[in-house]
């Protein structure tokens, strides 16, 4: 007869097998995630900030290859690779200038269930669709972000592929290049995580009398490693653990921007206030130890907002009164489309067609674009540039 403790191990093992079954079912036939999303010419033109005629003219004069027609003669639309090529040919790349600092954004809250990993992955894919070069770093041993990118942390990722060889007490790597994995998105790379990354917390906690100096060196090391990697990217997005630990502190010190997701409930509001208070204390203590924490921007983003729930509206009003302009004005709405995509280990930006109704999908994607564009505006302000204007806006102006 199994003890209850043994039952935990049994449930964990059967759970891991079920995750692998779900992954294989989602990514048939090769059990590997592929990006199949396509964009019509009108949507492509909108993303590039140009007219459809300009795209057609570039196709007619040979600067751009036309998308191959389907059997019924219709255009199948453009893939992400096509869009990236179009940006290069038509001079519509939003990439930062060489002297601009890459945005290194930590998406952090110590309260679980606020959609931290969902915000991280959707933000990464939003920036990818807009044409930026993106690196996502999963620093959470629960590895939800790694899973959403199509990897099974238990079967596909080893400890040597995570941050562990770089941050451990006895490091075997001197930079972070070893950990960078390609994803189905041509302009998004990932440093994955798995449960063994938590060993870093154990090791540093057991470092004895030298704990403080070891900790400080790890903080500086992660920041330096990320800054070195970031040279090849426009945006780096960090997903730290939802708790105050060594890795969380190192991530918050390595970032130059902070997004705090929170749901519109009283417990989430109270927990976030505690998180901000704890951040204030910790940054003060780090400053005393000679470790400076500074951000280009700190913003709160309301996630999982149900516009039909009066209690959500009430709590959001409290947030607005409390946080003022630090709270981004457009929340991420609660949507079945996000939940359905997550069940397939995807984001809404990866869906080739709506899972629910076309109306629900359009509303969800439109809201995500509007909410996440707020972060893009902050990033571009840091580079001293405004968001690119469309040809129509220029003409009207």
PDB file of C-alpha atoms in Angstrom, residues 38-209:
ATOM      1  CA  UNK A  38      -0.450  33.508 -41.869  1.00  0.00           C
ATOM      2  CA  UNK A  39      -1.248  37.161 -42.490  1.00  0.00           C
ATOM      3  CA  UNK A  40      -3.389  38.527 -45.317  1.00  0.00           C
ATOM      4  CA  UNK A  41      -2.023  41.374 -47.425  1.00  0.00           C
ATOM      5  CA  UNK A  42      -4.162  43.983 -45.617  1.00  0.00           C
ATOM      6  CA  UNK A  43      -2.932  42.824 -42.196  1.00  0.00           C
ATOM      7  CA  UNK A  44       0.674  42.662 -43.464  1.00  0.00           C
ATOM      8  CA  UNK A  45       0.401  46.224 -44.781  1.00  0.00           C
ATOM      9  CA  UNK A  46      -1.008  47.389 -41.437  1.00  0.00           C
ATOM     10  CA  UNK A  47       1.874  45.755 -39.540  1.00  0.00           C
ATOM     11  CA  UNK A  48       4.434  47.333 -41.864  1.00  0.00           C
ATOM     12  CA  UNK A  49       2.717  50.737 -41.774  1.00  0.00           C
ATOM     13  CA  UNK A  50       2.374  50.885 -45.573  1.00  0.00           C
ATOM     14  CA  UNK A  51      -0.285  50.429 -48.239  1.00  0.00           C
ATOM     15  CA  UNK A  52      -1.208  47.141 -49.915  1.00  0.00           C
ATOM     16  CA  UNK A  53      -0.280  48.782 -53.239  1.00  0.00           C
ATOM     17  CA  UNK A  54       3.301  49.242 -52.046  1.00  0.00           C
ATOM     18  CA  UNK A  55       3.570  45.520 -51.282  1.00  0.00           C
ATOM     19  CA  UNK A  56       2.032  44.573 -54.643  1.00  0.00           C
ATOM     20  CA  UNK A  57       4.362  46.943 -56.515  1.00  0.00           C
ATOM     21  CA  UNK A  58       7.393  45.387 -54.765  1.00  0.00           C
ATOM     22  CA  UNK A  59       6.116  41.951 -55.791  1.00  0.00           C
ATOM     23  CA  UNK A  60       5.524  43.085 -59.376  1.00  0.00           C
ATOM     24  CA  UNK A  61       9.013  44.573 -59.787  1.00  0.00           C
ATOM     25  CA  UNK A  62      10.710  41.520 -58.229  1.00  0.00           C
ATOM     26  CA  UNK A  63      11.898  43.060 -54.941  1.00  0.00           C
ATOM     27  CA  UNK A  64       9.521  40.772 -53.036  1.00  0.00           C
ATOM     28  CA  UNK A  65       8.535  37.210 -53.934  1.00  0.00           C
ATOM     29  CA  UNK A  66       4.738  36.827 -54.180  1.00  0.00           C
ATOM     30  CA  UNK A  67       3.217  34.196 -51.863  1.00  0.00           C
ATOM     31  CA  UNK A  68       2.603  30.986 -53.840  1.00  0.00           C
ATOM     32  CA  UNK A  69      -1.089  30.628 -54.782  1.00  0.00           C
ATOM     33  CA  UNK A  70      -3.127  27.757 -53.373  1.00  0.00           C
ATOM     34  CA  UNK A  71      -4.978  25.247 -55.551  1.00  0.00           C
ATOM     35  CA  UNK A  72      -7.996  27.532 -55.820  1.00  0.00           C
ATOM     36  CA  UNK A  73      -5.765  30.420 -56.910  1.00  0.00           C
ATOM     37  CA  UNK A  74      -6.147  32.476 -53.742  1.00  0.00           C
ATOM     38  CA  UNK A  75      -3.239  33.945 -51.807  1.00  0.00           C
ATOM     39  CA  UNK A  76      -2.459  31.811 -48.711  1.00  0.00           C
ATOM     40  CA  UNK A  77      -1.105  34.847 -46.867  1.00  0.00           C
ATOM     41  CA  UNK A  78       2.348  35.662 -45.535  1.00  0.00           C
ATOM     42  CA  UNK A  79       4.305  33.838 -42.835  1.00  0.00           C
ATOM     43  CA  UNK A  80       6.491  35.505 -40.200  1.00  0.00           C
ATOM     44  CA  UNK A  81       9.608  34.924 -42.325  1.00  0.00           C
ATOM     45  CA  UNK A  82       7.870  36.673 -45.228  1.00  0.00           C
ATOM     46  CA  UNK A  83       7.008  39.642 -43.011  1.00  0.00           C
ATOM     47  CA  UNK A  84      10.590  39.934 -41.744  1.00  0.00           C
ATOM     48  CA  UNK A  85      11.859  39.924 -45.352  1.00  0.00           C
ATOM     49  CA  UNK A  86       9.279  42.542 -46.324  1.00  0.00           C
ATOM     50  CA  UNK A  87      10.442  44.775 -43.467  1.00  0.00           C
ATOM     51  CA  UNK A  88      14.021  44.546 -44.737  1.00  0.00           C
ATOM     52  CA  UNK A  89      13.139  45.233 -48.373  1.00  0.00           C
ATOM     53  CA  UNK A  90      10.676  48.050 -47.639  1.00  0.00           C
ATOM     54  CA  UNK A  91      12.722  49.639 -44.842  1.00  0.00           C
ATOM     55  CA  UNK A  92      10.082  48.944 -42.206  1.00  0.00           C
ATOM     56  CA  UNK A  93      12.189  47.309 -39.482  1.00  0.00           C
ATOM     57  CA  UNK A  94      11.534  48.669 -35.959  1.00  0.00           C
ATOM     58  CA  UNK A  95      14.913  47.424 -34.678  1.00  0.00           C
ATOM     59  CA  UNK A  96      16.781  49.644 -32.250  1.00  0.00           C
ATOM     60  CA  UNK A  97      19.761  51.706 -33.385  1.00  0.00           C
ATOM     61  CA  UNK A  98      23.172  50.182 -32.532  1.00  0.00           C
ATOM     62  CA  UNK A  99      23.781  52.680 -29.708  1.00  0.00           C
ATOM     63  CA  UNK A 100      20.331  52.159 -28.120  1.00  0.00           C
ATOM     64  CA  UNK A 101      20.285  49.846 -25.119  1.00  0.00           C
ATOM     65  CA  UNK A 102      18.211  46.673 -25.532  1.00  0.00           C
ATOM     66  CA  UNK A 103      15.117  46.587 -23.348  1.00  0.00           C
ATOM     67  CA  UNK A 104      15.577  43.921 -20.649  1.00  0.00           C
ATOM     68  CA  UNK A 105      12.095  43.513 -19.182  1.00  0.00           C
ATOM     69  CA  UNK A 106      11.313  41.452 -16.062  1.00  0.00           C
ATOM     70  CA  UNK A 107       7.672  40.330 -15.812  1.00  0.00           C
ATOM     71  CA  UNK A 108       7.361  39.875 -12.075  1.00  0.00           C
ATOM     72  CA  UNK A 109       4.884  39.508  -9.231  1.00  0.00           C
ATOM     73  CA  UNK A 110       5.234  37.288  -6.172  1.00  0.00           C
ATOM     74  CA  UNK A 111       1.521  36.416  -6.372  1.00  0.00           C
ATOM     75  CA  UNK A 112       0.887  33.267  -8.391  1.00  0.00           C
ATOM     76  CA  UNK A 113      -2.035  32.988 -10.796  1.00  0.00           C
ATOM     77  CA  UNK A 114      -1.757  36.524 -12.188  1.00  0.00           C
ATOM     78  CA  UNK A 115      -0.865  35.311 -15.689  1.00  0.00           C
ATOM     79  CA  UNK A 116       2.864  36.043 -15.423  1.00  0.00           C
ATOM     80  CA  UNK A 117       3.982  33.415 -17.945  1.00  0.00           C
ATOM     81  CA  UNK A 118       0.981  34.102 -20.199  1.00  0.00           C
ATOM     82  CA  UNK A 119       1.908  37.795 -20.299  1.00  0.00           C
ATOM     83  CA  UNK A 120       5.572  36.877 -20.937  1.00  0.00           C
ATOM     84  CA  UNK A 121       4.863  34.630 -23.927  1.00  0.00           C
ATOM     85  CA  UNK A 122       2.194  36.875 -25.460  1.00  0.00           C
ATOM     86  CA  UNK A 123       4.486  39.893 -25.045  1.00  0.00           C
ATOM     87  CA  UNK A 124       7.323  37.998 -26.769  1.00  0.00           C
ATOM     88  CA  UNK A 125       5.103  36.980 -29.678  1.00  0.00           C
ATOM     89  CA  UNK A 126       3.598  40.467 -29.958  1.00  0.00           C
ATOM     90  CA  UNK A 127       7.095  41.961 -30.310  1.00  0.00           C
ATOM     91  CA  UNK A 128       7.955  39.212 -32.807  1.00  0.00           C
ATOM     92  CA  UNK A 129       4.953  40.026 -35.013  1.00  0.00           C
ATOM     93  CA  UNK A 130       5.988  43.693 -34.915  1.00  0.00           C
ATOM     94  CA  UNK A 131       9.425  42.702 -36.275  1.00  0.00           C
ATOM     95  CA  UNK A 132      11.693  42.956 -33.216  1.00  0.00           C
ATOM     96  CA  UNK A 133      14.460  40.496 -32.331  1.00  0.00           C
ATOM     97  CA  UNK A 134      13.419  38.889 -29.039  1.00  0.00           C
ATOM     98  CA  UNK A 135      15.097  36.720 -26.400  1.00  0.00           C
ATOM     99  CA  UNK A 136      12.973  35.095 -23.679  1.00  0.00           C
ATOM    100  CA  UNK A 137      14.728  33.838 -20.547  1.00  0.00           C
ATOM    101  CA  UNK A 138      12.744  31.404 -18.390  1.00  0.00           C
ATOM    102  CA  UNK A 139      14.167  31.796 -14.883  1.00  0.00           C
ATOM    103  CA  UNK A 140      11.321  29.958 -13.146  1.00  0.00           C
ATOM    104  CA  UNK A 141      11.911  26.294 -12.287  1.00  0.00           C
ATOM    105  CA  UNK A 142       8.179  25.646 -12.823  1.00  0.00           C
ATOM    106  CA  UNK A 143       9.008  26.293 -16.511  1.00  0.00           C
ATOM    107  CA  UNK A 144       5.547  27.340 -17.698  1.00  0.00           C
ATOM    108  CA  UNK A 145       7.027  29.681 -20.302  1.00  0.00           C
ATOM    109  CA  UNK A 146       9.276  26.878 -21.597  1.00  0.00           C
ATOM    110  CA  UNK A 147       6.200  24.660 -21.935  1.00  0.00           C
ATOM    111  CA  UNK A 148       4.260  27.350 -23.831  1.00  0.00           C
ATOM    112  CA  UNK A 149       7.138  27.494 -26.327  1.00  0.00           C
ATOM    113  CA  UNK A 150       6.573  23.830 -27.118  1.00  0.00           C
ATOM    114  CA  UNK A 151       9.272  22.188 -24.977  1.00  0.00           C
ATOM    115  CA  UNK A 152       8.567  19.608 -22.289  1.00  0.00           C
ATOM    116  CA  UNK A 153      10.834  20.664 -19.379  1.00  0.00           C
ATOM    117  CA  UNK A 154      10.948  17.090 -18.038  1.00  0.00           C
ATOM    118  CA  UNK A 155      11.693  15.217 -21.276  1.00  0.00           C
ATOM    119  CA  UNK A 156      13.244  17.801 -23.635  1.00  0.00           C
ATOM    120  CA  UNK A 157      15.334  20.034 -21.358  1.00  0.00           C
ATOM    121  CA  UNK A 158      18.348  19.023 -19.268  1.00  0.00           C
ATOM    122  CA  UNK A 159      19.838  21.007 -16.416  1.00  0.00           C
ATOM    123  CA  UNK A 160      22.808  21.832 -18.661  1.00  0.00           C
ATOM    124  CA  UNK A 161      20.477  23.715 -21.027  1.00  0.00           C
ATOM    125  CA  UNK A 162      19.142  26.049 -18.309  1.00  0.00           C
ATOM    126  CA  UNK A 163      20.776  28.912 -16.397  1.00  0.00           C
ATOM    127  CA  UNK A 164      22.143  26.386 -13.884  1.00  0.00           C
ATOM    128  CA  UNK A 165      25.657  25.796 -15.388  1.00  0.00           C
ATOM    129  CA  UNK A 166      26.168  29.576 -15.411  1.00  0.00           C
ATOM    130  CA  UNK A 167      24.772  30.470 -11.959  1.00  0.00           C
ATOM    131  CA  UNK A 168      25.738  27.432  -9.869  1.00  0.00           C
ATOM    132  CA  UNK A 169      28.354  27.507  -7.119  1.00  0.00           C
ATOM    133  CA  UNK A 170      30.694  25.547  -9.416  1.00  0.00           C
ATOM    134  CA  UNK A 171      29.864  26.997 -12.846  1.00  0.00           C
ATOM    135  CA  UNK A 172      30.824  25.133 -16.000  1.00  0.00           C
ATOM    136  CA  UNK A 173      29.911  27.970 -18.395  1.00  0.00           C
ATOM    137  CA  UNK A 174      31.396  31.476 -18.639  1.00  0.00           C
ATOM    138  CA  UNK A 175      28.680  33.022 -20.840  1.00  0.00           C
ATOM    139  CA  UNK A 176      25.037  32.294 -21.698  1.00  0.00           C
ATOM    140  CA  UNK A 177      25.365  31.459 -25.395  1.00  0.00           C
ATOM    141  CA  UNK A 178      25.266  27.719 -24.626  1.00  0.00           C
ATOM    142  CA  UNK A 179      21.671  27.971 -23.346  1.00  0.00           C
ATOM    143  CA  UNK A 180      20.046  29.834 -26.262  1.00  0.00           C
ATOM    144  CA  UNK A 181      17.514  27.658 -28.100  1.00  0.00           C
ATOM    145  CA  UNK A 182      15.769  28.365 -31.385  1.00  0.00           C
ATOM    146  CA  UNK A 183      11.968  28.476 -31.282  1.00  0.00           C
ATOM    147  CA  UNK A 184       9.361  28.136 -34.040  1.00  0.00           C
ATOM    148  CA  UNK A 185       9.511  31.942 -34.335  1.00  0.00           C
ATOM    149  CA  UNK A 186      12.466  32.957 -36.533  1.00  0.00           C
ATOM    150  CA  UNK A 187      13.072  36.146 -34.519  1.00  0.00           C
ATOM    151  CA  UNK A 188      12.453  34.731 -31.015  1.00  0.00           C
ATOM    152  CA  UNK A 189      15.037  32.706 -29.077  1.00  0.00           C
ATOM    153  CA  UNK A 190      14.580  31.058 -25.672  1.00  0.00           C
ATOM    154  CA  UNK A 191      16.721  30.135 -22.696  1.00  0.00           C
ATOM    155  CA  UNK A 192      14.590  27.334 -21.213  1.00  0.00           C
ATOM    156  CA  UNK A 193      14.136  26.138 -17.654  1.00  0.00           C
ATOM    157  CA  UNK A 194      13.235  23.005 -15.769  1.00  0.00           C
ATOM    158  CA  UNK A 195      12.817  21.872 -12.159  1.00  0.00           C
ATOM    159  CA  UNK A 196      16.575  21.378 -11.659  1.00  0.00           C
ATOM    160  CA  UNK A 197      17.184  25.117 -11.935  1.00  0.00           C
ATOM    161  CA  UNK A 198      15.894  25.329  -8.365  1.00  0.00           C
ATOM    162  CA  UNK A 199      19.163  23.691  -7.266  1.00  0.00           C
ATOM    163  CA  UNK A 200      20.765  27.136  -7.623  1.00  0.00           C
ATOM    164  CA  UNK A 201      18.601  28.374  -4.727  1.00  0.00           C
ATOM    165  CA  UNK A 202      19.707  25.431  -2.537  1.00  0.00           C
ATOM    166  CA  UNK A 203      23.377  25.891  -3.354  1.00  0.00           C
ATOM    167  CA  UNK A 204      23.449  29.602  -2.638  1.00  0.00           C
ATOM    168  CA  UNK A 205      21.445  29.150   0.568  1.00  0.00           C
ATOM    169  CA  UNK A 206      24.029  26.586   1.722  1.00  0.00           C
ATOM    170  CA  UNK A 207      27.052  28.720   0.775  1.00  0.00           C
ATOM    171  CA  UNK A 208      27.805  29.455   4.456  1.00  0.00           C
ATOM    172  CA  UNK A 209      29.768  32.461   5.638  1.00  0.00           C
TER     173      UNK A 209
END
